[in-house]
PDB file of C-alpha atoms in Angstrom:
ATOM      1  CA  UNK A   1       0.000   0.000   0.000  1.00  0.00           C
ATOM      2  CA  UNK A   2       2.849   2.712   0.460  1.00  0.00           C
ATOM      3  CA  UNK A   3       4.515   1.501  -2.790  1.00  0.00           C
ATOM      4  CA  UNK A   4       0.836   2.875  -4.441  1.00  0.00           C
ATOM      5  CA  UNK A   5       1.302   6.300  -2.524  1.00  0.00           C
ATOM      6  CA  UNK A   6       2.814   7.912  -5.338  1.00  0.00           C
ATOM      7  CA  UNK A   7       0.851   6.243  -8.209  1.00  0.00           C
ATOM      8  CA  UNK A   8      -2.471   8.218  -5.849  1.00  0.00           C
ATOM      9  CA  UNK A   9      -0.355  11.370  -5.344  1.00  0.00           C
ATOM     10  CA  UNK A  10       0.503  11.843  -9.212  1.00  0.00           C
ATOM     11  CA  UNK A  11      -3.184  10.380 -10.125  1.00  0.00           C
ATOM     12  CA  UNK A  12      -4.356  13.510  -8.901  1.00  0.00           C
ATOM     13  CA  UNK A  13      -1.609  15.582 -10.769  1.00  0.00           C
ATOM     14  CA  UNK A  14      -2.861  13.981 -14.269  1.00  0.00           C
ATOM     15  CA  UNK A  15      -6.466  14.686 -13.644  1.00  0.00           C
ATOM     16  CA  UNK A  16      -5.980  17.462 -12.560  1.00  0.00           C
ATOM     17  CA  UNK A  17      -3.770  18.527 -16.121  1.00  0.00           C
ATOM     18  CA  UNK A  18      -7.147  16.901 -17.907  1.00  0.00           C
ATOM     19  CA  UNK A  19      -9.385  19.451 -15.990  1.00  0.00           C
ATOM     20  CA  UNK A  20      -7.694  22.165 -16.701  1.00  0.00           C
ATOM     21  CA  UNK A  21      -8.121  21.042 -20.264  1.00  0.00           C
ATOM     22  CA  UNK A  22     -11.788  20.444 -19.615  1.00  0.00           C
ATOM     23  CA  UNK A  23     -11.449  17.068 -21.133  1.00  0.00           C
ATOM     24  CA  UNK A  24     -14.148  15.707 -18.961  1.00  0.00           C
ATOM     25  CA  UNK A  25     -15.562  13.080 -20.860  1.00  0.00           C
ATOM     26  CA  UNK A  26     -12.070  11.374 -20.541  1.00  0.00           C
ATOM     27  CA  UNK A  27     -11.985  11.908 -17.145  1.00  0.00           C
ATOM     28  CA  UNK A  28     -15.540  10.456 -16.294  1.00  0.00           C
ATOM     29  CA  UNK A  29     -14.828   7.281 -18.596  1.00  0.00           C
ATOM     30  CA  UNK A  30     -11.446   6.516 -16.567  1.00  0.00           C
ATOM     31  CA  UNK A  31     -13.417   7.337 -13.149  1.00  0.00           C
ATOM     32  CA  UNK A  32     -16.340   5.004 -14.630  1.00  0.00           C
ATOM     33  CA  UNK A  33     -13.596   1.843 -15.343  1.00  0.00           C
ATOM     34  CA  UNK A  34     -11.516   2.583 -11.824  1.00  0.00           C
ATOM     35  CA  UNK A  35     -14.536   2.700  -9.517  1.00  0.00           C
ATOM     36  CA  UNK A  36     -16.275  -0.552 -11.219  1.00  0.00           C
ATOM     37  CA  UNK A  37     -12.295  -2.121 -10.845  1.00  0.00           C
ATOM     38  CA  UNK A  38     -11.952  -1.217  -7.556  1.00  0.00           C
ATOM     39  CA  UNK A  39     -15.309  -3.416  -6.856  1.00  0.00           C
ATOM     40  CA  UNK A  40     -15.612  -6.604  -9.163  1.00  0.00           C
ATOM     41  CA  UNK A  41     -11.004  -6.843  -8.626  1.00  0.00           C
ATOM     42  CA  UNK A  42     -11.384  -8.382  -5.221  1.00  0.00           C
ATOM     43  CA  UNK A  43     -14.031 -10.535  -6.291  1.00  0.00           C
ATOM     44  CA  UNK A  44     -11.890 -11.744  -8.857  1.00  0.00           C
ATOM     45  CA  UNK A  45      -9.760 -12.992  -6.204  1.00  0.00           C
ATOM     46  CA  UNK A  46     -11.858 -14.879  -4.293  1.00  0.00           C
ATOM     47  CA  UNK A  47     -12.568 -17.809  -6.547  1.00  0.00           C
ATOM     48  CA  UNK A  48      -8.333 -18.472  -6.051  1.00  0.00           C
ATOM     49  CA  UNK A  49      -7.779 -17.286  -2.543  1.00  0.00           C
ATOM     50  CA  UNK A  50      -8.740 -15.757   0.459  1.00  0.00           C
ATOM     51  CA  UNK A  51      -5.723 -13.900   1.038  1.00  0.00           C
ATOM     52  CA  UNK A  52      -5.978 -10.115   1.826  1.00  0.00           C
ATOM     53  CA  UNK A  53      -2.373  -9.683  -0.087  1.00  0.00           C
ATOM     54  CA  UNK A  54      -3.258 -10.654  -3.009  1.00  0.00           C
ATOM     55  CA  UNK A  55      -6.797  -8.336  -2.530  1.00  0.00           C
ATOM     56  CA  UNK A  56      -4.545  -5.255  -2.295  1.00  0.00           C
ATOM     57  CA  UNK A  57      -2.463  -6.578  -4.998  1.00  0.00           C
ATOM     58  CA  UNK A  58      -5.135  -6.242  -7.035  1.00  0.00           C
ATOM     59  CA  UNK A  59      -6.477  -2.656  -5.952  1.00  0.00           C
ATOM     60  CA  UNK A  60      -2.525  -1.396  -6.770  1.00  0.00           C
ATOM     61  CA  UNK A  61      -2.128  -3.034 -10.145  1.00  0.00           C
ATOM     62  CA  UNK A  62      -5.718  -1.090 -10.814  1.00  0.00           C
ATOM     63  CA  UNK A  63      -4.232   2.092  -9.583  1.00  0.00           C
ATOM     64  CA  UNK A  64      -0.895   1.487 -11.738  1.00  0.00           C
ATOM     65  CA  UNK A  65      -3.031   1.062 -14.749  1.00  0.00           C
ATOM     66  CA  UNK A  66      -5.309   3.851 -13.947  1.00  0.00           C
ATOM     67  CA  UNK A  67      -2.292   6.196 -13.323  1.00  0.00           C
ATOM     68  CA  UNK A  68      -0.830   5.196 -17.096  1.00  0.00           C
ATOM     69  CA  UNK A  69      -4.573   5.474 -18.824  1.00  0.00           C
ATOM     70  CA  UNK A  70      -4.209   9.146 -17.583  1.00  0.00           C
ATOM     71  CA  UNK A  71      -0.600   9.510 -18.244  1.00  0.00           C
ATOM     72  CA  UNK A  72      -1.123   8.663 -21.941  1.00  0.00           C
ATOM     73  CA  UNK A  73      -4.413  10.933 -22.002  1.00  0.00           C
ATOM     74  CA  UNK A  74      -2.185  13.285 -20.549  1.00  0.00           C
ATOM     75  CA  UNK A  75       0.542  13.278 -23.190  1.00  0.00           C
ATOM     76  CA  UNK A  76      -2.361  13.505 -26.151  1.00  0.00           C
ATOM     77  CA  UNK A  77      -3.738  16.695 -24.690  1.00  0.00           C
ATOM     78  CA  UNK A  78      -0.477  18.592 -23.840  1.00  0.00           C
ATOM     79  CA  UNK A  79       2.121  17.109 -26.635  1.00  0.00           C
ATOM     80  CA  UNK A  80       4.945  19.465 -25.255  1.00  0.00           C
ATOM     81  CA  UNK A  81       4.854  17.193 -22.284  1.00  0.00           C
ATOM     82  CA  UNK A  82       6.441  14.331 -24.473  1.00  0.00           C
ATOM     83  CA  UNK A  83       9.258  16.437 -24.502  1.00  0.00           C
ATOM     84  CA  UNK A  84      10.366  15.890 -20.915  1.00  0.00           C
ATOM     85  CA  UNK A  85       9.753  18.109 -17.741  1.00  0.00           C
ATOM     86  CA  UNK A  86      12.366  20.295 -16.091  1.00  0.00           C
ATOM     87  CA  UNK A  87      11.693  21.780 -12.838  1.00  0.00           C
ATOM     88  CA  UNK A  88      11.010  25.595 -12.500  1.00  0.00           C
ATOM     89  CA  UNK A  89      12.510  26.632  -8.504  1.00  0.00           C
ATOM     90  CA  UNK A  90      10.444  29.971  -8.992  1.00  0.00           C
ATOM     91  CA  UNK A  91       7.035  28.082  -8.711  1.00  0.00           C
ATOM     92  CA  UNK A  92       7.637  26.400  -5.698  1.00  0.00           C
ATOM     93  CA  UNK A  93       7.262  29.185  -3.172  1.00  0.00           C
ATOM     94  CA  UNK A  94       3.710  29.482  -4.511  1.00  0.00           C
ATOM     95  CA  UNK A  95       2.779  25.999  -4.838  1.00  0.00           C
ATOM     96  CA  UNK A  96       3.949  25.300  -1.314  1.00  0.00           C
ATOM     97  CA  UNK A  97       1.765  28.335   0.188  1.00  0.00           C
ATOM     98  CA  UNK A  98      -0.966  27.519  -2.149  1.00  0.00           C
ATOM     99  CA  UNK A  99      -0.844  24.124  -1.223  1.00  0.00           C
ATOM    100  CA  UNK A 100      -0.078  24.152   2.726  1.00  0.00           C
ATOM    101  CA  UNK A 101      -3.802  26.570   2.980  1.00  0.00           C
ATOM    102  CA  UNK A 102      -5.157  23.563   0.640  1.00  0.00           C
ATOM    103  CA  UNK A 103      -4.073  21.233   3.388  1.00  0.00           C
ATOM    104  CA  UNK A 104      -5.220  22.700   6.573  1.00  0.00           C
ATOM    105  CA  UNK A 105      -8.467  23.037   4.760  1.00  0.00           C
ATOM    106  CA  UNK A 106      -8.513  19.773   3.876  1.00  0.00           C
ATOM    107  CA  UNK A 107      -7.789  18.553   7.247  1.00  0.00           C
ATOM    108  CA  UNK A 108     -10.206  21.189   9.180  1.00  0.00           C
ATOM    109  CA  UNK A 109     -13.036  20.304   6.767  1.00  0.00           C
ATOM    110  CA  UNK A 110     -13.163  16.121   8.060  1.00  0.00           C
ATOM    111  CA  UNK A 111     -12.840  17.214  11.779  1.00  0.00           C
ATOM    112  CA  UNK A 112     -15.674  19.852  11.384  1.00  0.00           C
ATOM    113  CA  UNK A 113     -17.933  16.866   9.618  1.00  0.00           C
ATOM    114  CA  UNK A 114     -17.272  14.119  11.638  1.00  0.00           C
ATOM    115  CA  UNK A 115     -16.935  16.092  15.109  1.00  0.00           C
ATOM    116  CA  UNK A 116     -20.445  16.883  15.675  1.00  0.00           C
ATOM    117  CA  UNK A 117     -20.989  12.818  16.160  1.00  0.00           C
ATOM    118  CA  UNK A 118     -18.619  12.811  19.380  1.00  0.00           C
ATOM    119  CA  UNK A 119     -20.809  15.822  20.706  1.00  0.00           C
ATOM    120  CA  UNK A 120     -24.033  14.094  20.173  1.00  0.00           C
ATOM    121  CA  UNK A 121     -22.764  11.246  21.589  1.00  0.00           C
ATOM    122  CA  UNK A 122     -21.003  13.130  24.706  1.00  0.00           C
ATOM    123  CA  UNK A 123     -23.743  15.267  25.599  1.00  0.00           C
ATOM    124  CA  UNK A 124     -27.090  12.892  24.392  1.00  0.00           C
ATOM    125  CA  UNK A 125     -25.985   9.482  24.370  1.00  0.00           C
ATOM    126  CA  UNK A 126     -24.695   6.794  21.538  1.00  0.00           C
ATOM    127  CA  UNK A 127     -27.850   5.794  20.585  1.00  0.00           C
ATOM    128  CA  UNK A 128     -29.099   9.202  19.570  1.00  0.00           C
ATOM    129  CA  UNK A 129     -25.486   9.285  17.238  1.00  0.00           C
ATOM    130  CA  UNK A 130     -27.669   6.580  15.115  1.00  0.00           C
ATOM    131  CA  UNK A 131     -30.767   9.024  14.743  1.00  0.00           C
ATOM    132  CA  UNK A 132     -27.931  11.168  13.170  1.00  0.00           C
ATOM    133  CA  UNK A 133     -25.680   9.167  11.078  1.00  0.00           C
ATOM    134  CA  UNK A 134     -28.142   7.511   9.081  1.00  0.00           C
ATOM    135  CA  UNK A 135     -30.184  10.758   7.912  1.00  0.00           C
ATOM    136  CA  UNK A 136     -26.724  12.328   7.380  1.00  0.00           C
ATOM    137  CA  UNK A 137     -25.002   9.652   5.031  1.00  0.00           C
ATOM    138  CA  UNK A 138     -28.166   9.831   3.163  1.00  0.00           C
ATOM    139  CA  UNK A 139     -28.983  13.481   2.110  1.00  0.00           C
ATOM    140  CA  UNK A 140     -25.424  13.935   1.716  1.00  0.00           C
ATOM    141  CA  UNK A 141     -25.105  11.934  -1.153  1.00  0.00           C
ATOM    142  CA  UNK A 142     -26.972  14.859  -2.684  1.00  0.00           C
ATOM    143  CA  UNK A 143     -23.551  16.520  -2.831  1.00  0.00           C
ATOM    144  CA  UNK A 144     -22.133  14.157  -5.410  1.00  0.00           C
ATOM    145  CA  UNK A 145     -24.775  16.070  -7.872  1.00  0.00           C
ATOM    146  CA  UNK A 146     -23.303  19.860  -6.824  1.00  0.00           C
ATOM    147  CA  UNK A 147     -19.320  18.717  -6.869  1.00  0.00           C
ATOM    148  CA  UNK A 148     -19.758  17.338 -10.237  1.00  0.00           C
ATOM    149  CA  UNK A 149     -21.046  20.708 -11.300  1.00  0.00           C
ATOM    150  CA  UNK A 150     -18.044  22.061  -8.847  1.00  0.00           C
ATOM    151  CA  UNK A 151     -15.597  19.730 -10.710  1.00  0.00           C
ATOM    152  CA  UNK A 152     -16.028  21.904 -14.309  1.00  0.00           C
ATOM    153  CA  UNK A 153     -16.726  24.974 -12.145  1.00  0.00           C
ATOM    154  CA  UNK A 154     -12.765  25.427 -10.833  1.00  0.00           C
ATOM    155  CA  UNK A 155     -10.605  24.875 -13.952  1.00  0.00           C
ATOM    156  CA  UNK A 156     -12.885  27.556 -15.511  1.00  0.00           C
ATOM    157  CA  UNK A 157     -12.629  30.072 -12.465  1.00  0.00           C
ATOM    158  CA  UNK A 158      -8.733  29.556 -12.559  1.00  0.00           C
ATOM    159  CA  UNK A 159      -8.648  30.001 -16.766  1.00  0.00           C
ATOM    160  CA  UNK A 160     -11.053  33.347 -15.953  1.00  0.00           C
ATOM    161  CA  UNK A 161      -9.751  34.633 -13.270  1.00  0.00           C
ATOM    162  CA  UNK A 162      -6.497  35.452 -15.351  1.00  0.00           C
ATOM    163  CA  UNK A 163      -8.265  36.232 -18.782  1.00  0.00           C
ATOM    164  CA  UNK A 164     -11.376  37.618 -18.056  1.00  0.00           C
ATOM    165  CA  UNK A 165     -13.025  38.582 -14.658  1.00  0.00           C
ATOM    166  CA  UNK A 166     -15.992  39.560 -16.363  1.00  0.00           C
ATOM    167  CA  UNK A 167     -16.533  35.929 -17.159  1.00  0.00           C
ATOM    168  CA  UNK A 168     -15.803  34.672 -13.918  1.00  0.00           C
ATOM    169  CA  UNK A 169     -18.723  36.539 -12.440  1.00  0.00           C
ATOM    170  CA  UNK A 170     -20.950  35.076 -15.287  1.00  0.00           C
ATOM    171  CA  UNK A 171     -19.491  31.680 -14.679  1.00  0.00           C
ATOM    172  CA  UNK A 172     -19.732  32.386 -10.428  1.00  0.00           C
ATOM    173  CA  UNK A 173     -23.410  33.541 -10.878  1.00  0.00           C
ATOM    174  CA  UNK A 174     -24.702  30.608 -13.708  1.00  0.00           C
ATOM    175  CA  UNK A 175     -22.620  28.186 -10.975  1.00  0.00           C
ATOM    176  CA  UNK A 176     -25.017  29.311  -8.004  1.00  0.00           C
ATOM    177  CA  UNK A 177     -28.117  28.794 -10.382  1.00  0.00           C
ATOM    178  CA  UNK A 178     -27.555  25.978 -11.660  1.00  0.00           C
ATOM    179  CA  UNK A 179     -26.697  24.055  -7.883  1.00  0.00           C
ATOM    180  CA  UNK A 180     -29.982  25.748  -6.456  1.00  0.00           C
ATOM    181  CA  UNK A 181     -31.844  24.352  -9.346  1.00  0.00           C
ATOM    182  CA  UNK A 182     -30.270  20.964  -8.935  1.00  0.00           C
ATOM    183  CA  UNK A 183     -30.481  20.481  -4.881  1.00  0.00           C
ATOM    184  CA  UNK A 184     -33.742  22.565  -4.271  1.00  0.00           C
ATOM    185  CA  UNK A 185     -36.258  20.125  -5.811  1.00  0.00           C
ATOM    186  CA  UNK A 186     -34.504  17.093  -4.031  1.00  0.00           C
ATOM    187  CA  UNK A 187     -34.175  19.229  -0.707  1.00  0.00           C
ATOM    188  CA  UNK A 188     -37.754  20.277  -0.754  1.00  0.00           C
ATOM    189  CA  UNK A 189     -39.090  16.737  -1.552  1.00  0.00           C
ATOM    190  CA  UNK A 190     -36.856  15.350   1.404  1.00  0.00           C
ATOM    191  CA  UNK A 191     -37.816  18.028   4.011  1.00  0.00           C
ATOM    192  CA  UNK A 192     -41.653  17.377   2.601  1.00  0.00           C
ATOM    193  CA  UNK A 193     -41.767  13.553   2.838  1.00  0.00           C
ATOM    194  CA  UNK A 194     -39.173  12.854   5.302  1.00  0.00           C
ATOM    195  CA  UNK A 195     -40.952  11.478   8.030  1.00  0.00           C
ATOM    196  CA  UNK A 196     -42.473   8.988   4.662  1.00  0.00           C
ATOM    197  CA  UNK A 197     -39.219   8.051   3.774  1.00  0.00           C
ATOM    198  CA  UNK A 198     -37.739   6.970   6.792  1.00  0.00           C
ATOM    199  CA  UNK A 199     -40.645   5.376   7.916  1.00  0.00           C
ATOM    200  CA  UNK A 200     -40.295   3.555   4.341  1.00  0.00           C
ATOM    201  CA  UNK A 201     -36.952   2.906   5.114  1.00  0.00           C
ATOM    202  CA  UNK A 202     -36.189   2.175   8.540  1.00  0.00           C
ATOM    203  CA  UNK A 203     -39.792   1.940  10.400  1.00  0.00           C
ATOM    204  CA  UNK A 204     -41.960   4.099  12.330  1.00  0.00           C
ATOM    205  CA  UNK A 205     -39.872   4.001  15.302  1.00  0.00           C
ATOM    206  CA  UNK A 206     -37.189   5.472  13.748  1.00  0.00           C
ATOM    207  CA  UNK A 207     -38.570   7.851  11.756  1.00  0.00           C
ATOM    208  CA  UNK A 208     -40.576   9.285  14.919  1.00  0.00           C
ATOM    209  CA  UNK A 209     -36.907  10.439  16.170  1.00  0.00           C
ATOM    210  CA  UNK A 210     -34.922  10.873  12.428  1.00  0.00           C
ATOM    211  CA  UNK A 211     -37.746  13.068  10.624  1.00  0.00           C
ATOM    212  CA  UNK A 212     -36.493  17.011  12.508  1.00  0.00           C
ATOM    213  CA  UNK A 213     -33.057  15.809  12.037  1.00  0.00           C
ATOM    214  CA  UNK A 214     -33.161  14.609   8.007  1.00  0.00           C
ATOM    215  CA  UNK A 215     -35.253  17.750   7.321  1.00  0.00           C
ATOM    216  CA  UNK A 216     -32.272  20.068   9.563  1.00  0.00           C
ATOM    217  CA  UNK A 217     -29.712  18.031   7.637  1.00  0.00           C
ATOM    218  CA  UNK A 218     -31.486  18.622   3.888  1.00  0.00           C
ATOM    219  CA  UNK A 219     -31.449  22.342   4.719  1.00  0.00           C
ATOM    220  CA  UNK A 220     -27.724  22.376   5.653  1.00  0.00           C
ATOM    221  CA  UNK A 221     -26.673  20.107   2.354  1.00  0.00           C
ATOM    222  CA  UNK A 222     -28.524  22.926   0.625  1.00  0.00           C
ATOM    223  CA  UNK A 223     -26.711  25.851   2.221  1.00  0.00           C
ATOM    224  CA  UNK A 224     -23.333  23.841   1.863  1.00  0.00           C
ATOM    225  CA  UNK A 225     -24.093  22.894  -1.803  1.00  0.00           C
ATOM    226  CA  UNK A 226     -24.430  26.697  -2.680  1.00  0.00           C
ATOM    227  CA  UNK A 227     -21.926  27.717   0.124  1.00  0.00           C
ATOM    228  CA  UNK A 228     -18.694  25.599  -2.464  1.00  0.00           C
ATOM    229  CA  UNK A 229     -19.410  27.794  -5.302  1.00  0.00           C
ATOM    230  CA  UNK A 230     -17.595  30.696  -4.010  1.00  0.00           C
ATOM    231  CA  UNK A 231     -15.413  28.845  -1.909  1.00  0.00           C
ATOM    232  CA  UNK A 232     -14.078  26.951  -5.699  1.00  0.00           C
ATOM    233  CA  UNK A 233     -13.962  30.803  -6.297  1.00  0.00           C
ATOM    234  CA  UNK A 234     -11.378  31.583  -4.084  1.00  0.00           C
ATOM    235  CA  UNK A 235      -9.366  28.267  -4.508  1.00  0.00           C
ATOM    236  CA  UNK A 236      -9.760  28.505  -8.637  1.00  0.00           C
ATOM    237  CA  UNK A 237      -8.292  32.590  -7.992  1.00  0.00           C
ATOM    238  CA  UNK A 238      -5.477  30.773  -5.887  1.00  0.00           C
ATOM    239  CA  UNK A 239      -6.868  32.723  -3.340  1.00  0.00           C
ATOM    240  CA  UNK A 240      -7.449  30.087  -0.106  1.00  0.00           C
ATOM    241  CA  UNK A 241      -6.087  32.573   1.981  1.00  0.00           C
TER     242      UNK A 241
END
């Protein structure tokens, strides 16, 4: 598993070269292939052996071949990159402030999310966590919709940002409208029929205790989901600061 490290590290590079490209039919193909992989692989296994090696064997030889797929992707987009890379010392006093704000919001962002379990749980008790949990994991799959608008959203702020700022207010303003029209419909249904569909779900019992907290949750996916358009703003400006 640490020998794939840098095969995940550099994955990320190559997309992200693809994005900034806006090749994202290439990219959603390749995501398509991995994620099905990274299922049916270990099941592949299993007919042979049992063994969790050979499991994660598996998983890294998928990675390997995912990270040359976007390698090769990589080199048809940008053909100057075919003619080797040579390092430029001047970038990396940006990159490394750029990046280190990246990271501590990526590392704030988990603890924020996953923190407000331990208070339930500290203050109410472990069986009210439950009543939680299960509404959350399920209205937040709304976000998948809004991050894949999110995903085009960034590369086009950064391109903008340096070309055009008129356009990145049209892009900024067509962004909010289009994740309001996306999440509002499937907010409003959930916060309407909510007590429904957990009774649907997980029984009258629970939904007598989950209904105030899905229909709480649905309204904070919704502020969140609108809330990542400017914050793609200020990362696609290189502004995190």
């Amino acid at each position: 598993m640490a020998a794939l490290l840098p095969f995940v590290i550099s994955i990320s590079g190559l997309r992200g070269v693809m994005e900034a490209h806006q090749q994202f039919r290439s990219i959603n193909l390749v995501k398509m292939a991995t994620g099905l992989f990274a299922l049916i692989g270990p099941l592949l296994v299993l007919p042979f052996t049992r063994s969790l090696v050979a499991v994660v064997g598996v998983m890294a030889a998928g990675k390997a071949i995912a990270w040359l797929i976007y390698l090769v992707l990589c080199l048809r987009t940008v053909p100057g990159m075919r003619r080797g890379f040579a390092p430029r010392l001047a970038l990396v006093g940006p990159l490394v402030s750029f990046g280190g704000w990246m990271t501590v919001a990526n590392v704030i962002n988990p603890i924020m999310v996953q923190m407000d379990r331990f208070l339930i749980g500290a203050l109410l008790s472990t069986a009210a966590v439950a009543y939680y949990t299960t509404p959350y994991e399920l209205v937040t799959k709304y976000w998948f919709l809004s991050n894949s608008v999110l995903g085009v959203m960034f590369p086009a702020f950064a391109t903008s940002f340096v070309l055009d700022r008129g356009r990145t207010g049209l892009i900024f303003g067509r962004g909010v409208k289009y994740i309001f029209l996306i999440l509002f419909p499937l907010v409003l249904g959930t916060v309407a029929l909510a007590h429904e569909l957990l009774t649907a779900w997980l029984g009258l019992d629970f939904a007598r205790e989950g209904t105030f907290v899905l229909q709480c949750l649905a309204v904070g996916v919704f502020l969140n989901g609108l809330a990542q358009v400017p914050s793609a703003l200020l990362q696609g400006s290189a502004g995190p600061t």
